[in-house]
Amino acid sequence: MMRILFIFPLIACALAARPQQVPDKAVITIDGAKPGAAVSPTLHGIFFEEISHAGEGGLYAELIQNRGFEEVRLPPGTHQEGTYIVPERTPHFSIPNNGVSDWKMEWPLKSEWPAWSMRSAGSTEMQLSLDTERPLNTATPHSLKVKIRKHDPKGKADLLNEGFWGINTVEGEKYHLSFYVRTAGMYKGPLTVSLQSADGGVLAGNTFTVLKDEGWHKYSCTLTARKSDPKAKFVLTFGGAGTLWLDFVSLFPEATFLRRTNGLRRDLAQYIADLKPAFIRWPGGCFVEGIDIQSAPDWEKTIGPVEGRPGTYSPWGYWTSDGFGYHEYLQFCEDIHAAALYVFNVGVSCDFRSGTFIPDDSLGPTIQHALDAIEYAIGPVSSKWGRVRAANGHPAPFPLKYVEVGNEQSGSRYAIRYNWFYDAIHEKYPSVQIIASMGIGDVNKHTLDSMQHVELADEHAYKAAWWAMTHYDHFDRYPRGGWNMYVGEYATNGGVGRGNMTASLSDAVYIMSMEKNADLVKMSSYAPLLVNVNDVDWPVNLINFDAGGSFARISYYVIKMMNDHRADVNLSTEVRVMPPAVQTPPFEGGIGLATWDTHTEYKDVKVVQDGKTVYQSDFIHHPEEWQLLRGKWEVGADSGLAETADGPQRLALLKDKSFSAYTLTLKARKLDGYNAFVIPFAVKDSNTFLRAHIGSYVNVNCVFERVTNGFDVSDVTSQKRLARPIEKDRWYDIRLEMGMDKVDCYLDDTLIMSYKQPPTLFALSGRDKRNGDVIVKVVNASAVPCEATLLLNDFPKPAGSVKVTTLSAPSGEAENSFAQPVQYIPHESTLSDFFAPSGQGDAGKLTLQPFSISVLRIAMAEKK
């Protein structure tokens, strides 16, 4: 047995910006004689959902929005009331006693032909209307009727499509255009197609001099861009008077991913491929459920000729053409060597929307539909749907390995349906792994207990900043049983703005917590994956894009690092952080008073430090001591400071005062409203502080919260139930004791909650069986560097150099952007002379950077 001690270097630049910082010190011990669980090769996958135009106007490379003129249609099963669409008022699946949801959805369309517009000039007279006579086919019943009443040869008669917030036109690139026209002999002029810049400059064009008279005819051409413009428009220019009908206008870049017809946007597909995902979950997400059961997606309608696909209305508020349909999804999985994980509807629409459903006794066709989808993917060509797959150009089976029974359903009623689906699928396709939904949040025991067979349970985890650090043992605490876990959706999306380095550090620790529990957690996928920045439905997403560009957030590179350096088996790893010689008070800063949807009065605010009163409020004689930032603050009847305006985030701060270890006492009285008391502390500025929230969640809980960017609030402790709600018009005594490592909050001398600063250093190690490398993953989430000593117990002597991959940023707020898309990405280095000869001392003192994620690969010699 050999014990190796070394101190590893992970700092790439001098910390000139923080010369006053004293590094933390830590020892990380890895024991080669204590291997842990085998790490699943399927740990990292992809979750795709049609949200925020992730597919339509995103991954799917179609450049024309509303290509079939069908986006004016209301989703099936709904009607319009003013500016809302309303589903049929039938019982909700999860509301007892046949309760009905009153949910409705905004209907954003202001035009009969969204994304299209006309432009005329001179004496030209032009008219547009939707028409349903003699449609192209039943899937696209509307066409656009274009009537040029009068044509001015010196004027203009243009029909424009804006694309998806612009059409990215790149000099030298080719674009394939196709469209259908019916003239009925009523139009004799030429028709010019072009890509144009905002000022009317032609970037690419082609003219069709003659249009056929009878029936629908398809026209196509290739446009080659002479100039670049990320915000171009597609233009049809009519060269004569008359009437024609237009339908299914489609424009694709020739350079799709792998140059596939009806393909995917190259940069976005490449991001996904570069993650080397073990699987792709599709098509959702809430998209699977639909806003009502009639509008839920139907895989069968997403295969075959694209002109024959009627489209699906996304619960996120827009139509998708289903061009990226079931077949294209399966093909993409095959193209990037990922397994397919298909999620199907269980006859229930979204719980958070209408919750409409198919009755239990009518569920047979829905179960069969799921079986048909599996047959399409992997059935033999002699089967009904395998034959259809072959006719669509793919005789061989696709790599479908998983199916999930619904999305975010839970409870015993869902569990019964799950059992029916499970039995039917397992009997016919025993090799397909079946995943059970567990609702939103942790594995739902009530749901689990009602299921007869569970292979994989799907836990969803959207967490606030630092949650992963305070709950690093989350998966440790699950009882082990006859099932494994798939974390189908996870992200740090609270208190991190649109996503920043703090989110990435938290995501890294969360991934490590899954990996170290590899005996339980077998699969995971971040969510959401993609966001068109012109239509943001979710606060934090992995890959941002618009028509002309894209960038991946730091968390993308964290996931890539973790997957690229995934060990085969875990090793016992312990982290010991040395107490600093001089400890900086963690809660140093100012204090404040606040409310949230509540009218509250505060008085007798006092700060005691080292046994001395260093501040005492006097709102009558010294109101100027307080900065009244938001809300209506005035001195109350009992000489307190009262906030009487409605709304969230009302705030007052004590001016020009900062305290370290201290005790804050005050009295508080609820006057009206939903919640109760909010006490800011550790105030850095009006946008950044911690706070104690007593009477949160409509006056039933208490919690410590973090505020960033002024209005981003995230819990830093779990919500705790109050013994009883805060009463109106009663004065309460509140005491916050700020120690050197935690804050205790008392209400009327009873301790109701505590907050302790989370650890900032985490390490995980494992062995790569292919080459014997020891892989060490380390997160330093602190704002100061860390001198970390690594101890290897029961290992052979290292065989050679150490390879280091480091991802770091100067602050927790740092993030990539369109302007600097790769500002914060991993950097690799090799330490060739790292190990000193035996008995000759340390290899050197070097440090982990602040705000960093690092991976070491240590090559080991064979044991003798």
Short mmCIF file of N, CA, C and O in Angstrom, two decimals, residues 17 184 196 312 489 517 526 733 841:
data_model
loop_
_atom_site.label_atom_id
_atom_site.label_comp_id
_atom_site.label_asym_id
_atom_site.label_seq_id
_atom_site.Cartn_x
_atom_site.Cartn_y
_atom_site.Cartn_z
N ALA A 17 -6.85 40.85 -8.48
CA ALA A 17 -8.05 41.60 -8.08
C ALA A 17 -8.38 41.42 -6.60
O ALA A 17 -9.17 42.16 -6.06
N ALA A 184 -55.84 29.37 -60.57
CA ALA A 184 -57.16 29.24 -61.22
C ALA A 184 -57.24 30.12 -62.46
O ALA A 184 -58.32 30.59 -62.83
N GLN A 196 -34.37 39.66 -48.20
CA GLN A 196 -34.07 41.08 -48.21
C GLN A 196 -33.68 41.57 -46.83
O GLN A 196 -34.18 41.07 -45.81
N THR A 312 -49.05 20.96 -33.78
CA THR A 312 -49.48 20.82 -32.38
C THR A 312 -49.34 22.16 -31.69
O THR A 312 -48.33 22.84 -31.87
N GLU A 489 -35.50 16.20 -14.96
CA GLU A 489 -35.37 17.65 -15.15
C GLU A 489 -34.67 18.21 -13.92
O GLU A 489 -35.14 18.01 -12.80
N ASN A 517 -23.93 8.95 -5.77
CA ASN A 517 -25.01 8.03 -5.46
C ASN A 517 -25.36 7.20 -6.69
O ASN A 517 -26.53 6.98 -7.01
N TYR A 526 -30.70 17.91 -17.93
CA TYR A 526 -30.93 19.32 -17.57
C TYR A 526 -32.16 19.84 -18.31
O TYR A 526 -32.46 19.41 -19.42
N ASP A 733 -42.12 39.83 19.27
CA ASP A 733 -40.69 40.09 19.46
C ASP A 733 -39.89 39.19 18.52
O ASP A 733 -40.06 37.97 18.51
N GLY A 841 10.08 15.76 -0.33
CA GLY A 841 9.19 16.87 0.01
C GLY A 841 8.05 17.05 -0.97
O GLY A 841 7.81 16.22 -1.85
#
